[in-house]
């Protein structure tokens, strides 16, 4: 890895693929944290009537808000870069960054080059092909990820399976 020994992992996958569960497993076992590019837009939506439930209508609202701000002033990437700078200066070793859109993944990775090492992870799950009606969720496979984890384990087995996968992933990412 680069000079700091820190690693940023852009994580993506369809809704309900288990991304947060996997991040929480790592957070429990490593000095790690997670952030999401949707956070500023979830705040805007909640301040204006969204109840926090992520149904298809809400997912489209969040996706559309994020896309509008990305085109207007690049807020999604700017927010993530600021958070990543805080991570680089802090005590955690691993930062999971949730980003759905391939163009925003590329823009983010370009802007954090030199800050610390970075890689990408796609989480898949059998049957995750359903379309949710928004470009953010429906196009998660439009990026070429460095790693892919097929989340097929039962919940009681996923922690040991993913930690084994994650340790192997770290060895490669740190080369």
mmCIF file of C-alpha atoms in Angstrom:
data_model
loop_
_atom_site.group_PDB
_atom_site.id
_atom_site.type_symbol
_atom_site.label_atom_id
_atom_site.label_comp_id
_atom_site.label_asym_id
_atom_site.label_seq_id
_atom_site.Cartn_x
_atom_site.Cartn_y
_atom_site.Cartn_z
ATOM 1 C CA UNK A 1 0.000 0.000 0.000
ATOM 2 C CA UNK A 2 0.988 3.618 -0.233
ATOM 3 C CA UNK A 3 2.794 5.496 2.484
ATOM 4 C CA UNK A 4 -0.008 5.697 5.030
ATOM 5 C CA UNK A 5 -0.968 1.998 5.062
ATOM 6 C CA UNK A 6 -4.585 3.085 4.797
ATOM 7 C CA UNK A 7 -7.011 1.665 2.255
ATOM 8 C CA UNK A 8 -10.146 3.131 0.702
ATOM 9 C CA UNK A 9 -12.557 0.540 -0.662
ATOM 10 C CA UNK A 10 -15.311 1.709 -2.978
ATOM 11 C CA UNK A 11 -18.084 -0.811 -2.367
ATOM 12 C CA UNK A 12 -21.111 -1.289 -4.599
ATOM 13 C CA UNK A 13 -23.869 -3.747 -5.345
ATOM 14 C CA UNK A 14 -27.601 -3.933 -5.836
ATOM 15 C CA UNK A 15 -30.002 -3.119 -3.012
ATOM 16 C CA UNK A 16 -30.106 -5.862 -0.363
ATOM 17 C CA UNK A 17 -26.856 -7.489 -1.571
ATOM 18 C CA UNK A 18 -25.443 -7.255 1.957
ATOM 19 C CA UNK A 19 -22.991 -4.377 1.545
ATOM 20 C CA UNK A 20 -23.635 -2.847 4.964
ATOM 21 C CA UNK A 21 -23.552 -6.244 6.679
ATOM 22 C CA UNK A 22 -20.139 -6.933 5.133
ATOM 23 C CA UNK A 23 -18.843 -3.486 6.067
ATOM 24 C CA UNK A 24 -20.047 -4.011 9.640
ATOM 25 C CA UNK A 25 -18.166 -7.330 9.795
ATOM 26 C CA UNK A 26 -14.949 -5.555 8.833
ATOM 27 C CA UNK A 27 -15.644 -2.678 11.224
ATOM 28 C CA UNK A 28 -16.008 -5.227 14.025
ATOM 29 C CA UNK A 29 -12.637 -6.812 13.202
ATOM 30 C CA UNK A 30 -10.510 -3.909 11.910
ATOM 31 C CA UNK A 31 -10.086 -0.198 12.487
ATOM 32 C CA UNK A 32 -12.571 0.706 9.777
ATOM 33 C CA UNK A 33 -15.559 2.875 9.017
ATOM 34 C CA UNK A 34 -18.044 3.455 6.195
ATOM 35 C CA UNK A 35 -19.497 6.448 4.419
ATOM 36 C CA UNK A 36 -22.007 6.822 1.619
ATOM 37 C CA UNK A 37 -22.253 9.210 -1.285
ATOM 38 C CA UNK A 38 -26.002 9.362 -0.689
ATOM 39 C CA UNK A 39 -25.668 10.877 2.832
ATOM 40 C CA UNK A 40 -26.026 14.568 1.855
ATOM 41 C CA UNK A 41 -29.054 13.757 -0.290
ATOM 42 C CA UNK A 42 -30.730 11.587 2.326
ATOM 43 C CA UNK A 43 -30.438 14.600 4.654
ATOM 44 C CA UNK A 44 -32.051 16.899 2.058
ATOM 45 C CA UNK A 45 -34.818 14.367 1.400
ATOM 46 C CA UNK A 46 -35.547 13.899 5.135
ATOM 47 C CA UNK A 47 -35.688 17.662 5.660
ATOM 48 C CA UNK A 48 -38.323 17.770 2.934
ATOM 49 C CA UNK A 49 -40.681 14.951 3.864
ATOM 50 C CA UNK A 50 -38.945 11.630 3.175
ATOM 51 C CA UNK A 51 -39.591 9.159 5.998
ATOM 52 C CA UNK A 52 -36.323 7.237 5.559
ATOM 53 C CA UNK A 53 -37.907 4.136 4.005
ATOM 54 C CA UNK A 54 -36.002 3.040 0.893
ATOM 55 C CA UNK A 55 -38.770 1.853 -1.399
ATOM 56 C CA UNK A 56 -38.402 2.194 -5.177
ATOM 57 C CA UNK A 57 -39.949 5.678 -5.195
ATOM 58 C CA UNK A 58 -37.534 6.920 -2.512
ATOM 59 C CA UNK A 59 -34.547 5.269 -4.217
ATOM 60 C CA UNK A 60 -35.422 7.160 -7.415
ATOM 61 C CA UNK A 61 -35.768 10.430 -5.471
ATOM 62 C CA UNK A 62 -32.342 9.987 -3.887
ATOM 63 C CA UNK A 63 -30.798 8.942 -7.199
ATOM 64 C CA UNK A 64 -32.295 11.935 -9.010
ATOM 65 C CA UNK A 65 -31.202 14.370 -6.270
ATOM 66 C CA UNK A 66 -27.692 12.986 -6.349
ATOM 67 C CA UNK A 67 -27.489 13.139 -10.153
ATOM 68 C CA UNK A 68 -28.779 16.743 -10.180
ATOM 69 C CA UNK A 69 -26.150 17.853 -7.652
ATOM 70 C CA UNK A 70 -23.435 15.874 -9.444
ATOM 71 C CA UNK A 71 -24.198 17.844 -12.612
ATOM 72 C CA UNK A 72 -24.659 21.151 -10.772
ATOM 73 C CA UNK A 73 -21.602 21.297 -8.505
ATOM 74 C CA UNK A 74 -20.146 17.775 -8.094
ATOM 75 C CA UNK A 75 -21.378 17.633 -4.485
ATOM 76 C CA UNK A 76 -21.314 13.808 -4.234
ATOM 77 C CA UNK A 77 -17.615 13.579 -5.072
ATOM 78 C CA UNK A 78 -16.661 16.705 -3.135
ATOM 79 C CA UNK A 79 -18.400 15.341 -0.023
ATOM 80 C CA UNK A 80 -16.627 11.969 -0.334
ATOM 81 C CA UNK A 81 -13.212 13.555 -0.910
ATOM 82 C CA UNK A 82 -13.632 15.708 2.210
ATOM 83 C CA UNK A 83 -14.616 12.640 4.238
ATOM 84 C CA UNK A 84 -11.656 10.711 2.802
ATOM 85 C CA UNK A 85 -9.253 13.474 3.782
ATOM 86 C CA UNK A 86 -10.572 13.200 7.339
ATOM 87 C CA UNK A 87 -10.080 9.437 7.180
ATOM 88 C CA UNK A 88 -6.493 9.859 5.937
ATOM 89 C CA UNK A 89 -5.727 12.093 8.921
ATOM 90 C CA UNK A 90 -7.548 9.858 11.425
ATOM 91 C CA UNK A 91 -6.943 6.583 13.231
ATOM 92 C CA UNK A 92 -8.927 4.164 11.054
ATOM 93 C CA UNK A 93 -7.101 1.956 8.548
ATOM 94 C CA UNK A 94 -9.947 1.065 6.184
ATOM 95 C CA UNK A 95 -12.659 3.270 4.723
ATOM 96 C CA UNK A 96 -15.607 1.792 2.852
ATOM 97 C CA UNK A 97 -17.131 4.289 0.435
ATOM 98 C CA UNK A 98 -20.563 3.460 -0.965
ATOM 99 C CA UNK A 99 -20.909 4.810 -4.511
ATOM 100 C CA UNK A 100 -23.388 3.453 -7.077
ATOM 101 C CA UNK A 101 -22.651 5.322 -10.316
ATOM 102 C CA UNK A 102 -19.666 4.294 -12.440
ATOM 103 C CA UNK A 103 -18.825 7.859 -13.497
ATOM 104 C CA UNK A 104 -18.813 8.980 -9.866
ATOM 105 C CA UNK A 105 -16.642 6.013 -8.837
ATOM 106 C CA UNK A 106 -14.082 7.052 -11.457
ATOM 107 C CA UNK A 107 -14.241 10.735 -10.476
ATOM 108 C CA UNK A 108 -13.817 9.909 -6.801
ATOM 109 C CA UNK A 109 -10.872 7.565 -7.383
ATOM 110 C CA UNK A 110 -9.175 10.197 -9.555
ATOM 111 C CA UNK A 111 -9.532 12.799 -6.815
ATOM 112 C CA UNK A 112 -8.184 10.636 -3.966
ATOM 113 C CA UNK A 113 -5.118 9.404 -5.885
ATOM 114 C CA UNK A 114 -2.085 9.981 -3.718
ATOM 115 C CA UNK A 115 -4.154 10.323 -0.534
ATOM 116 C CA UNK A 116 -3.906 6.585 0.186
ATOM 117 C CA UNK A 117 -4.367 3.287 -1.636
ATOM 118 C CA UNK A 118 -7.806 2.581 -3.085
ATOM 119 C CA UNK A 119 -9.623 -0.360 -4.631
ATOM 120 C CA UNK A 120 -13.140 -1.369 -5.656
ATOM 121 C CA UNK A 121 -15.451 -4.169 -4.532
ATOM 122 C CA UNK A 122 -18.721 -5.344 -6.064
ATOM 123 C CA UNK A 123 -21.026 -7.376 -3.825
ATOM 124 C CA UNK A 124 -23.392 -9.682 -5.670
ATOM 125 C CA UNK A 125 -26.157 -11.958 -4.505
ATOM 126 C CA UNK A 126 -28.126 -14.555 -6.398
ATOM 127 C CA UNK A 127 -31.262 -12.998 -7.841
ATOM 128 C CA UNK A 128 -29.991 -9.399 -7.686
ATOM 129 C CA UNK A 129 -31.010 -8.712 -11.288
ATOM 130 C CA UNK A 130 -34.301 -6.933 -10.552
ATOM 131 C CA UNK A 131 -34.505 -3.379 -11.838
ATOM 132 C CA UNK A 132 -35.453 -0.755 -9.258
ATOM 133 C CA UNK A 133 -36.304 2.055 -11.668
ATOM 134 C CA UNK A 134 -33.358 4.392 -11.192
ATOM 135 C CA UNK A 135 -29.992 4.662 -12.918
ATOM 136 C CA UNK A 136 -28.014 4.469 -9.681
ATOM 137 C CA UNK A 137 -29.296 1.067 -8.588
ATOM 138 C CA UNK A 138 -29.930 -0.420 -12.011
ATOM 139 C CA UNK A 139 -26.442 0.179 -13.437
ATOM 140 C CA UNK A 140 -24.113 -0.972 -10.646
ATOM 141 C CA UNK A 141 -22.427 -3.460 -13.000
ATOM 142 C CA UNK A 142 -21.360 -0.695 -15.410
ATOM 143 C CA UNK A 143 -17.963 -0.421 -13.720
ATOM 144 C CA UNK A 144 -15.008 -2.802 -13.854
ATOM 145 C CA UNK A 145 -14.357 -3.660 -10.191
ATOM 146 C CA UNK A 146 -11.059 -5.025 -8.925
ATOM 147 C CA UNK A 147 -12.787 -7.475 -6.573
ATOM 148 C CA UNK A 148 -16.172 -9.210 -6.472
ATOM 149 C CA UNK A 149 -17.718 -11.044 -3.536
ATOM 150 C CA UNK A 150 -20.670 -13.318 -4.196
ATOM 151 C CA UNK A 151 -22.694 -13.088 -0.983
ATOM 152 C CA UNK A 152 -24.293 -16.535 -1.024
ATOM 153 C CA UNK A 153 -23.638 -17.661 2.557
ATOM 154 C CA UNK A 154 -26.327 -18.012 5.186
ATOM 155 C CA UNK A 155 -26.154 -15.148 7.680
ATOM 156 C CA UNK A 156 -24.531 -17.323 10.376
ATOM 157 C CA UNK A 157 -21.689 -18.253 7.973
ATOM 158 C CA UNK A 158 -21.135 -14.983 6.171
ATOM 159 C CA UNK A 159 -18.755 -13.462 8.723
ATOM 160 C CA UNK A 160 -16.101 -16.188 8.509
ATOM 161 C CA UNK A 161 -16.510 -16.517 4.741
ATOM 162 C CA UNK A 162 -16.241 -12.800 4.088
ATOM 163 C CA UNK A 163 -13.332 -12.301 6.497
ATOM 164 C CA UNK A 164 -11.395 -15.002 4.644
ATOM 165 C CA UNK A 165 -12.206 -13.284 1.313
ATOM 166 C CA UNK A 166 -11.365 -9.872 2.787
ATOM 167 C CA UNK A 167 -7.980 -10.970 4.123
ATOM 168 C CA UNK A 168 -7.041 -12.295 0.683
ATOM 169 C CA UNK A 169 -8.309 -9.083 -0.891
ATOM 170 C CA UNK A 170 -6.140 -7.009 1.477
ATOM 171 C CA UNK A 171 -3.029 -8.978 0.541
ATOM 172 C CA UNK A 172 -3.595 -8.174 -3.141
ATOM 173 C CA UNK A 173 -4.666 -4.556 -2.556
ATOM 174 C CA UNK A 174 -1.581 -3.911 -0.413
ATOM 175 C CA UNK A 175 0.889 -5.082 -3.086
#
